mmCIF file of C-alpha atoms and ligand atoms in Angstrom:
data_model
loop_
_atom_site.group_PDB
_atom_site.id
_atom_site.type_symbol
_atom_site.label_atom_id
_atom_site.label_comp_id
_atom_site.label_asym_id
_atom_site.label_seq_id
_atom_site.Cartn_x
_atom_site.Cartn_y
_atom_site.Cartn_z
ATOM 1 C CA UNK X 567 -31.300 21.216 -9.094
ATOM 2 C CA UNK X 568 -34.853 19.924 -8.950
ATOM 3 C CA UNK X 569 -36.919 21.557 -6.239
ATOM 4 C CA UNK X 570 -38.563 18.453 -4.834
ATOM 5 C CA UNK X 571 -35.293 16.581 -4.309
ATOM 6 C CA UNK X 572 -34.318 16.413 -0.675
ATOM 7 C CA UNK X 573 -30.841 15.194 0.055
ATOM 8 C CA UNK X 574 -30.985 12.499 2.795
ATOM 9 C CA UNK X 575 -29.669 13.753 6.131
ATOM 10 C CA UNK X 576 -29.544 11.162 8.913
ATOM 11 C CA UNK X 577 -29.434 12.086 12.589
ATOM 12 C CA UNK X 578 -27.540 9.097 13.946
ATOM 13 C CA UNK X 579 -28.490 9.847 17.557
ATOM 14 C CA UNK X 580 -32.064 8.859 16.648
ATOM 15 C CA UNK X 581 -30.959 5.244 16.426
ATOM 16 C CA UNK X 582 -31.162 5.170 20.217
ATOM 17 C CA UNK X 583 -34.737 6.383 20.456
ATOM 18 C CA UNK X 584 -38.284 6.013 19.245
ATOM 19 C CA UNK X 585 -37.371 7.057 15.727
ATOM 20 C CA UNK X 586 -35.007 4.142 15.168
ATOM 21 C CA UNK X 587 -37.170 2.433 12.541
ATOM 22 C CA UNK X 588 -37.654 5.605 10.495
ATOM 23 C CA UNK X 589 -33.936 6.325 10.693
ATOM 24 C CA UNK X 590 -33.026 2.825 9.507
ATOM 25 C CA UNK X 591 -35.543 3.198 6.667
ATOM 26 C CA UNK X 592 -34.029 6.549 5.689
ATOM 27 C CA UNK X 593 -30.574 4.941 5.513
ATOM 28 C CA UNK X 594 -31.927 2.047 3.440
ATOM 29 C CA UNK X 595 -33.668 4.398 1.014
ATOM 30 C CA UNK X 596 -30.506 6.501 0.699
ATOM 31 C CA UNK X 597 -28.401 3.396 -0.037
ATOM 32 C CA UNK X 598 -30.852 2.218 -2.685
ATOM 33 C CA UNK X 599 -31.740 5.476 -4.360
ATOM 34 C CA UNK X 600 -28.929 7.948 -3.717
ATOM 35 C CA UNK X 601 -25.733 6.027 -2.972
ATOM 36 C CA UNK X 602 -25.099 8.937 -0.586
ATOM 37 C CA UNK X 603 -26.332 10.348 2.709
ATOM 38 C CA UNK X 604 -25.163 12.904 5.207
ATOM 39 C CA UNK X 605 -24.722 12.141 8.912
ATOM 40 C CA UNK X 606 -25.241 14.402 11.895
ATOM 41 C CA UNK X 607 -24.676 13.450 15.543
ATOM 42 C CA UNK X 608 -22.272 10.762 14.348
ATOM 43 C CA UNK X 609 -20.288 10.764 17.583
ATOM 44 C CA UNK X 610 -17.083 12.308 16.238
ATOM 45 C CA UNK X 611 -16.326 15.332 18.433
ATOM 46 C CA UNK X 612 -17.008 18.601 16.650
ATOM 47 C CA UNK X 613 -13.964 20.264 18.222
ATOM 48 C CA UNK X 614 -11.724 17.558 16.715
ATOM 49 C CA UNK X 615 -13.277 18.326 13.318
ATOM 50 C CA UNK X 616 -12.702 22.060 13.834
ATOM 51 C CA UNK X 617 -9.041 21.437 14.667
ATOM 52 C CA UNK X 618 -8.570 19.216 11.649
ATOM 53 C CA UNK X 619 -10.159 21.818 9.393
ATOM 54 C CA UNK X 620 -7.970 24.596 10.768
ATOM 55 C CA UNK X 621 -4.774 22.565 10.461
ATOM 56 C CA UNK X 622 -5.643 21.279 6.980
ATOM 57 C CA UNK X 623 -6.177 24.825 5.751
ATOM 58 C CA UNK X 624 -2.941 26.022 7.380
ATOM 59 C CA UNK X 625 -1.060 23.068 5.925
ATOM 60 C CA UNK X 626 -2.367 23.876 2.448
ATOM 61 C CA UNK X 627 -1.301 27.522 2.662
ATOM 62 C CA UNK X 628 2.111 26.687 4.050
ATOM 63 C CA UNK X 629 3.131 23.584 2.094
ATOM 64 C CA UNK X 630 0.763 22.896 -0.796
ATOM 65 C CA UNK X 631 -0.417 26.146 -2.386
ATOM 66 C CA UNK X 632 2.888 27.012 -4.003
ATOM 67 C CA UNK X 633 3.184 23.491 -5.421
ATOM 68 C CA UNK X 634 -0.330 23.712 -6.823
ATOM 69 C CA UNK X 635 0.499 26.972 -8.593
ATOM 70 C CA UNK X 636 3.655 25.446 -10.038
ATOM 71 C CA UNK X 637 1.605 22.480 -11.279
ATOM 72 C CA UNK X 638 -0.771 24.905 -13.036
ATOM 73 C CA UNK X 639 2.160 26.577 -14.771
ATOM 74 C CA UNK X 640 3.876 23.347 -15.758
ATOM 75 C CA UNK X 641 0.672 21.898 -17.203
ATOM 76 C CA UNK X 642 -0.309 25.097 -18.960
ATOM 77 C CA UNK X 643 -3.459 25.513 -16.864
ATOM 78 C CA UNK X 644 -2.871 29.155 -15.995
ATOM 79 C CA UNK X 645 -4.761 30.357 -19.066
ATOM 80 C CA UNK X 646 -7.559 27.753 -19.548
ATOM 81 C CA UNK X 647 -8.696 28.793 -22.991
ATOM 82 C CA UNK X 648 -10.274 25.465 -23.913
ATOM 83 C CA UNK X 649 -11.983 22.802 -21.842
ATOM 84 C CA UNK X 650 -9.577 20.467 -20.034
ATOM 85 C CA UNK X 651 -10.830 16.899 -19.666
ATOM 86 C CA UNK X 652 -7.834 14.916 -18.510
ATOM 87 C CA UNK X 653 -6.673 16.757 -15.364
ATOM 88 C CA UNK X 654 -8.371 17.663 -12.080
ATOM 89 C CA UNK X 655 -8.147 21.064 -10.398
ATOM 90 C CA UNK X 656 -7.191 19.711 -6.974
ATOM 91 C CA UNK X 657 -4.306 19.608 -4.529
ATOM 92 C CA UNK X 658 -4.096 16.350 -2.567
ATOM 93 C CA UNK X 659 -2.070 14.122 -0.306
ATOM 94 C CA UNK X 660 -2.865 10.644 0.919
ATOM 95 C CA UNK X 661 -2.662 9.135 4.394
ATOM 96 C CA UNK X 662 -2.898 5.403 4.934
ATOM 97 C CA UNK X 663 -4.153 4.096 8.287
ATOM 98 C CA UNK X 664 -4.646 0.358 7.661
ATOM 99 C CA UNK X 665 -3.226 -2.227 7.272
ATOM 100 C CA UNK X 666 -0.117 -0.159 8.185
ATOM 101 C CA UNK X 667 -0.029 3.552 8.812
ATOM 102 C CA UNK X 668 2.156 5.873 6.751
ATOM 103 C CA UNK X 669 1.277 8.875 8.901
ATOM 104 C CA UNK X 670 4.849 9.201 10.163
ATOM 105 C CA UNK X 671 6.359 9.151 6.664
ATOM 106 C CA UNK X 672 4.402 12.161 5.414
ATOM 107 C CA UNK X 673 6.568 15.281 5.376
ATOM 108 C CA UNK X 674 5.553 18.706 6.653
ATOM 109 C CA UNK X 675 2.910 17.647 9.167
ATOM 110 C CA UNK X 676 3.126 19.091 12.665
ATOM 111 C CA UNK X 677 2.944 16.670 15.601
ATOM 112 C CA UNK X 678 -0.413 18.187 16.475
ATOM 113 C CA UNK X 679 -1.782 17.674 12.952
ATOM 114 C CA UNK X 680 -0.533 14.086 12.840
ATOM 115 C CA UNK X 681 -2.048 13.290 16.251
ATOM 116 C CA UNK X 682 -5.387 14.793 15.268
ATOM 117 C CA UNK X 683 -5.429 12.852 11.990
ATOM 118 C CA UNK X 684 -4.621 9.647 13.847
ATOM 119 C CA UNK X 685 -7.462 10.236 16.289
ATOM 120 C CA UNK X 686 -9.855 11.202 13.466
ATOM 121 C CA UNK X 687 -8.872 8.105 11.477
ATOM 122 C CA UNK X 688 -9.566 5.802 14.439
ATOM 123 C CA UNK X 689 -12.965 7.345 15.013
ATOM 124 C CA UNK X 690 -13.878 7.166 11.331
ATOM 125 C CA UNK X 691 -12.828 3.525 11.251
ATOM 126 C CA UNK X 692 -15.227 2.751 14.115
ATOM 127 C CA UNK X 693 -17.976 4.784 12.472
ATOM 128 C CA UNK X 694 -17.469 2.904 9.192
ATOM 129 C CA UNK X 695 -17.755 -0.431 10.978
ATOM 130 C CA UNK X 696 -20.852 0.717 12.835
ATOM 131 C CA UNK X 697 -22.409 1.793 9.532
ATOM 132 C CA UNK X 698 -21.534 -1.501 7.842
ATOM 133 C CA UNK X 699 -23.519 -3.257 10.546
ATOM 134 C CA UNK X 700 -26.478 -0.930 10.024
ATOM 135 C CA UNK X 701 -26.320 -1.823 6.332
ATOM 136 C CA UNK X 702 -26.240 -5.537 7.259
ATOM 137 C CA UNK X 703 -29.315 -5.053 9.406
ATOM 138 C CA UNK X 704 -31.168 -3.336 6.564
ATOM 139 C CA UNK X 705 -30.052 -5.985 4.092
ATOM 140 C CA UNK X 706 -30.993 -8.930 6.302
ATOM 141 C CA UNK X 707 -27.357 -10.042 6.477
ATOM 142 C CA UNK X 708 -25.949 -11.313 9.743
ATOM 143 C CA UNK X 709 -24.198 -8.722 11.912
ATOM 144 C CA UNK X 710 -20.509 -8.513 11.011
ATOM 145 C CA UNK X 711 -21.006 -9.978 7.521
ATOM 146 C CA UNK X 712 -19.675 -6.978 5.572
ATOM 147 C CA UNK X 713 -16.831 -6.338 7.978
ATOM 148 C CA UNK X 714 -15.802 -9.952 7.624
ATOM 149 C CA UNK X 715 -15.894 -9.872 3.822
ATOM 150 C CA UNK X 716 -13.740 -6.719 3.857
ATOM 151 C CA UNK X 717 -11.198 -8.249 6.227
ATOM 152 C CA UNK X 718 -9.429 -10.662 3.849
ATOM 153 C CA UNK X 719 -6.370 -12.100 5.601
ATOM 154 C CA UNK X 720 -4.800 -8.746 6.549
ATOM 155 C CA UNK X 721 -7.758 -6.652 7.613
ATOM 156 C CA UNK X 722 -9.409 -3.824 5.684
ATOM 157 C CA UNK X 723 -7.595 -1.075 3.804
ATOM 158 C CA UNK X 724 -8.327 2.322 5.253
ATOM 159 C CA UNK X 725 -6.924 5.600 4.027
ATOM 160 C CA UNK X 726 -7.640 9.311 3.882
ATOM 161 C CA UNK X 727 -7.288 11.599 0.895
ATOM 162 C CA UNK X 728 -6.817 15.199 1.994
ATOM 163 C CA UNK X 729 -7.852 17.576 -0.780
ATOM 164 C CA UNK X 730 -8.126 21.266 -1.423
ATOM 165 C CA UNK X 731 -9.941 22.633 -4.445
ATOM 166 C CA UNK X 732 -8.524 26.130 -4.929
ATOM 167 C CA UNK X 733 -10.525 28.889 -6.605
ATOM 168 C CA UNK X 734 -10.541 28.624 -10.377
ATOM 169 C CA UNK X 735 -10.833 31.622 -12.712
ATOM 170 C CA UNK X 736 -12.776 29.634 -15.346
ATOM 171 C CA UNK X 737 -14.901 26.960 -13.647
ATOM 172 C CA UNK X 738 -16.583 25.994 -16.909
ATOM 173 C CA UNK X 739 -13.248 24.829 -18.356
ATOM 174 C CA UNK X 740 -12.188 22.244 -15.755
ATOM 175 C CA UNK X 741 -13.613 20.034 -12.985
ATOM 176 C CA UNK X 742 -12.205 19.913 -9.474
ATOM 177 C CA UNK X 743 -12.534 16.142 -9.796
ATOM 178 C CA UNK X 744 -14.010 14.439 -12.850
ATOM 179 C CA UNK X 745 -17.113 12.252 -12.556
ATOM 180 C CA UNK X 746 -16.492 8.742 -11.214
ATOM 181 C CA UNK X 747 -17.830 6.124 -8.847
ATOM 182 C CA UNK X 748 -15.565 5.107 -5.979
ATOM 183 C CA UNK X 749 -14.046 1.658 -6.303
ATOM 184 C CA UNK X 750 -14.047 0.575 -2.690
ATOM 185 C CA UNK X 751 -16.460 0.079 0.171
ATOM 186 C CA UNK X 752 -17.674 2.921 2.326
ATOM 187 C CA UNK X 753 -16.446 6.507 1.951
ATOM 188 C CA UNK X 754 -16.671 9.013 4.795
ATOM 189 C CA UNK X 755 -16.221 12.621 3.779
ATOM 190 C CA UNK X 756 -15.605 15.679 5.916
ATOM 191 C CA UNK X 757 -16.220 18.524 3.497
ATOM 192 C CA UNK X 758 -15.920 22.266 3.742
ATOM 193 C CA UNK X 759 -19.015 23.764 5.347
ATOM 194 C CA UNK X 760 -18.892 26.959 3.274
ATOM 195 C CA UNK X 761 -17.524 26.252 -0.181
ATOM 196 C CA UNK X 762 -19.674 23.761 -2.103
ATOM 197 C CA UNK X 763 -18.797 21.794 -5.211
ATOM 198 C CA UNK X 764 -19.586 18.105 -4.698
ATOM 199 C CA UNK X 765 -22.433 16.809 -6.864
ATOM 200 C CA UNK X 766 -23.929 13.388 -7.453
ATOM 201 C CA UNK X 767 -25.848 12.100 -10.439
ATOM 202 C CA UNK X 768 -29.426 11.200 -9.567
ATOM 203 C CA UNK X 769 -31.920 10.168 -12.246
ATOM 204 C CA UNK X 770 -29.828 11.923 -14.867
ATOM 205 C CA UNK X 771 -29.587 15.200 -12.931
ATOM 206 C CA UNK X 772 -26.529 16.549 -11.087
ATOM 207 C CA UNK X 773 -27.574 17.254 -7.497
ATOM 208 C CA UNK X 774 -25.502 19.229 -4.948
ATOM 209 C CA UNK X 775 -24.310 17.506 -1.787
ATOM 210 C CA UNK X 776 -25.039 20.450 0.472
ATOM 211 C CA UNK X 777 -22.345 21.707 2.848
ATOM 212 C CA UNK X 778 -23.580 21.172 6.393
ATOM 213 C CA UNK X 779 -21.392 22.104 9.343
ATOM 214 C CA UNK X 780 -19.892 19.136 11.210
ATOM 215 C CA UNK X 781 -21.625 16.557 9.054
ATOM 216 C CA UNK X 782 -19.972 13.476 7.609
ATOM 217 C CA UNK X 783 -21.068 12.600 4.072
ATOM 218 C CA UNK X 784 -21.244 8.874 3.400
ATOM 219 C CA UNK X 785 -21.204 7.239 0.005
ATOM 220 C CA UNK X 786 -21.035 3.686 -1.249
ATOM 221 C CA UNK X 787 -18.344 2.279 -3.514
ATOM 222 C CA UNK X 788 -18.512 -0.337 -6.256
ATOM 223 C CA UNK X 789 -17.756 -3.206 -3.835
ATOM 224 C CA UNK X 790 -20.964 -2.645 -1.893
ATOM 225 C CA UNK X 791 -22.911 -2.684 -5.142
ATOM 226 C CA UNK X 792 -21.352 -6.057 -6.008
ATOM 227 C CA UNK X 793 -21.810 -7.588 -2.545
ATOM 228 C CA UNK X 794 -25.441 -6.446 -2.354
ATOM 229 C CA UNK X 795 -26.015 -7.771 -5.880
ATOM 230 C CA UNK X 796 -27.088 -4.309 -7.008
ATOM 231 C CA UNK X 797 -29.591 -3.668 -4.216
ATOM 232 C CA UNK X 798 -27.361 -0.776 -3.159
ATOM 233 C CA UNK X 799 -25.617 1.362 -5.741
ATOM 234 C CA UNK X 800 -22.365 3.219 -6.120
ATOM 235 C CA UNK X 801 -23.281 6.543 -7.679
ATOM 236 C CA UNK X 802 -21.388 8.872 -10.033
ATOM 237 C CA UNK X 803 -20.152 12.055 -8.396
ATOM 238 C CA UNK X 804 -17.870 14.948 -9.280
ATOM 239 C CA UNK X 805 -16.449 18.134 -7.835
ATOM 240 C CA UNK X 806 -17.132 21.426 -9.591
ATOM 241 C CA UNK X 807 -14.586 24.223 -9.391
ATOM 242 C CA UNK X 808 -15.622 27.585 -7.977
ATOM 243 C CA UNK X 809 -14.518 31.112 -8.731
ATOM 244 C CA UNK X 810 -14.358 32.035 -5.065
ATOM 245 C CA UNK X 811 -13.117 30.179 -2.009
ATOM 246 C CA UNK X 812 -10.895 27.194 -1.380
ATOM 247 C CA UNK X 813 -12.882 23.986 -0.751
ATOM 248 C CA UNK X 814 -11.398 21.545 1.751
ATOM 249 C CA UNK X 815 -12.382 17.903 1.602
ATOM 250 C CA UNK X 816 -11.093 15.015 3.674
ATOM 251 C CA UNK X 817 -12.286 11.733 2.194
ATOM 252 C CA UNK X 818 -11.639 8.488 4.055
ATOM 253 C CA UNK X 819 -11.988 5.189 2.232
ATOM 254 C CA UNK X 820 -12.905 2.061 4.210
ATOM 255 C CA UNK X 821 -12.104 -0.615 1.638
ATOM 256 C CA UNK X 822 -11.610 -4.378 1.524
ATOM 257 C CA UNK X 823 -8.142 -5.763 2.149
ATOM 258 C CA UNK X 824 -6.148 -6.460 -0.995
ATOM 259 C CA UNK X 825 -6.813 -10.228 -0.923
ATOM 260 C CA UNK X 826 -10.462 -9.996 0.170
ATOM 261 C CA UNK X 827 -12.763 -12.128 -1.977
ATOM 262 C CA UNK X 828 -15.692 -10.108 -3.189
ATOM 263 C CA UNK X 829 -18.905 -11.630 -4.507
ATOM 264 C CA UNK X 830 -22.648 -11.071 -4.261
ATOM 265 C CA UNK X 831 -23.955 -12.221 -0.848
ATOM 266 C CA UNK X 832 -25.749 -15.518 -1.328
ATOM 267 C CA UNK X 833 -28.929 -14.409 0.369
ATOM 268 C CA UNK X 834 -29.137 -11.413 -1.988
ATOM 269 C CA UNK X 835 -28.215 -13.218 -5.169
ATOM 270 C CA UNK X 836 -30.572 -16.114 -5.745
ATOM 271 C CA UNK X 837 -31.045 -15.249 -9.412
ATOM 272 C CA UNK X 838 -28.085 -15.783 -11.727
ATOM 273 C CA UNK X 839 -26.072 -12.751 -10.654
ATOM 274 C CA UNK X 840 -25.121 -10.057 -13.116
ATOM 275 C CA UNK X 841 -22.287 -9.141 -10.781
ATOM 276 C CA UNK X 842 -18.827 -10.716 -10.836
ATOM 277 C CA UNK X 843 -16.778 -12.411 -8.110
ATOM 278 C CA UNK X 844 -13.113 -11.466 -7.784
ATOM 279 C CA UNK X 845 -10.214 -10.610 -5.489
ATOM 280 C CA UNK X 846 -10.343 -6.923 -4.529
ATOM 281 C CA UNK X 847 -6.798 -6.136 -5.645
ATOM 282 C CA UNK X 848 -7.585 -7.339 -9.177
ATOM 283 C CA UNK X 849 -10.480 -4.910 -9.296
ATOM 284 C CA UNK X 850 -8.221 -2.062 -8.154
ATOM 285 C CA UNK X 851 -5.670 -2.843 -10.863
ATOM 286 C CA UNK X 852 -8.415 -2.501 -13.450
ATOM 287 C CA UNK X 853 -9.921 0.607 -11.803
ATOM 288 C CA UNK X 854 -6.613 2.486 -11.815
ATOM 289 C CA UNK X 855 -6.797 2.872 -15.599
ATOM 290 C CA UNK X 856 -10.541 3.440 -15.996
ATOM 291 C CA UNK X 857 -11.607 5.378 -12.892
ATOM 292 C CA UNK X 858 -13.328 8.107 -14.896
ATOM 293 C CA UNK X 859 -15.356 5.704 -16.986
ATOM 294 C CA UNK X 860 -18.695 4.062 -16.143
ATOM 295 C CA UNK X 861 -18.573 1.108 -13.747
ATOM 296 C CA UNK X 862 -20.625 -1.338 -15.864
ATOM 297 C CA UNK X 863 -17.782 -2.245 -18.259
ATOM 298 C CA UNK X 864 -15.564 -2.821 -15.192
ATOM 299 C CA UNK X 865 -18.040 -5.326 -13.781
ATOM 300 C CA UNK X 866 -18.252 -6.933 -17.208
ATOM 301 C CA UNK X 867 -14.459 -7.141 -17.535
ATOM 302 C CA UNK X 868 -14.187 -8.801 -14.104
ATOM 303 C CA UNK X 869 -16.832 -11.326 -15.118
ATOM 304 C CA UNK X 870 -15.010 -12.119 -18.328
ATOM 305 C CA UNK X 871 -11.708 -12.467 -16.483
ATOM 306 C CA UNK X 872 -13.295 -14.968 -14.087
ATOM 307 C CA UNK X 873 -14.857 -16.908 -16.974
ATOM 308 C CA UNK X 874 -11.537 -17.150 -18.814
ATOM 309 C CA UNK X 875 -9.787 -18.315 -15.666
ATOM 310 C CA UNK X 876 -12.396 -21.011 -14.976
ATOM 311 C CA UNK X 877 -12.446 -22.220 -18.560
ATOM 312 C CA UNK X 878 -8.712 -22.427 -18.940
ATOM 313 C CA UNK X 879 -6.890 -22.702 -15.613
ATOM 314 C CA UNK X 880 -3.694 -23.977 -17.236
ATOM 315 C CA UNK X 881 -3.261 -20.805 -19.241
ATOM 316 C CA UNK X 882 -3.184 -18.674 -16.125
ATOM 317 C CA UNK X 883 -0.519 -20.888 -14.572
ATOM 318 C CA UNK X 884 1.616 -20.681 -17.681
ATOM 319 C CA UNK X 885 1.798 -16.925 -17.540
ATOM 320 C CA UNK X 886 4.196 -17.165 -14.576
HETATM 321 C C1 OGA O 18 -12.983 11.140 -4.211
HETATM 322 C C2 OGA O 18 -14.089 12.106 -4.144
HETATM 323 C C3 OGA O 18 -14.960 14.157 -3.303
HETATM 324 C C4 OGA O 18 -14.498 15.385 -2.670
HETATM 325 O O1 OGA O 18 -11.876 11.488 -3.773
HETATM 326 O O2 OGA O 18 -13.203 10.017 -4.679
HETATM 327 O O3 OGA O 18 -15.117 11.857 -4.697
HETATM 328 O O4 OGA O 18 -15.347 16.177 -2.288
HETATM 329 N N1 OGA O 18 -13.908 13.240 -3.453
HETATM 330 O O5 OGA O 18 -13.286 15.580 -2.543
HETATM 331 NI NI1 NI O 19 -15.190 9.802 -5.139
#
């Protein structure tokens, strides 16, 4: 890690005081040059975060660890003699909050854990919407613009991926999560405050996202890059495995609704845009197969798909 690189940490409480302008500028710089920043004093109660961390770790021990070990055996990962490039060293489950919750369909969660996750999800949803408006302000877009774009006809999609990255005997042989950019909108991450592992690619160098107790790490997905016409960037990141310690990470994805129409904002795209316009669900269908590849060919493929559709509308009808 380069010595002079300082990961952007934003004290959100400063938005209410004299340092508002500097704080907004710090957020803008982070969105342009890092694709990531870390929030403190974000308004989510620290005791709620402590409870979630405790219950997530208990849940892993009780219901997930055994399954993870079985997965290692069944995939032949218990020896790791050569580098593995098509599997991640992670144990995960996924909660959906919006448009409809699946929280009550997930097995093996205590009532207390479910209630805490519901509360946490609500608070993260509000924080995401507050942040989208801060981004609008920095971008010169009207308040509510991004939220409205994300809404589609059914409201945004919002979900939480609960992950554990167990200790790995040979970290050089496998990643916790391979390098990728996130497809969606805004990602809010509650990561372990002791075990590190998350890194982002900045100017060709992998930089650690430092564990910081009670912080929420924010990063931007591909959709915000498209809507801002490249002013803001989604940035490659990955999770390294560690020899010691089990890293918890709870990543919540505030994404557009499936039928939301995504395109560069007019006020940010006066030149002929290099970014495509599309329906979010079509992007996700493409992303599913190419998540661990660079985003540029995805943008290109979406542009080509739109061009084909415009040039030959009859052909698309005939496919039904
Ligand atoms: C992801 C991701 C990081 C982490 O799920 O897209 O980047 O720390 N997670 O789990
Ligand atoms: Ni990610």
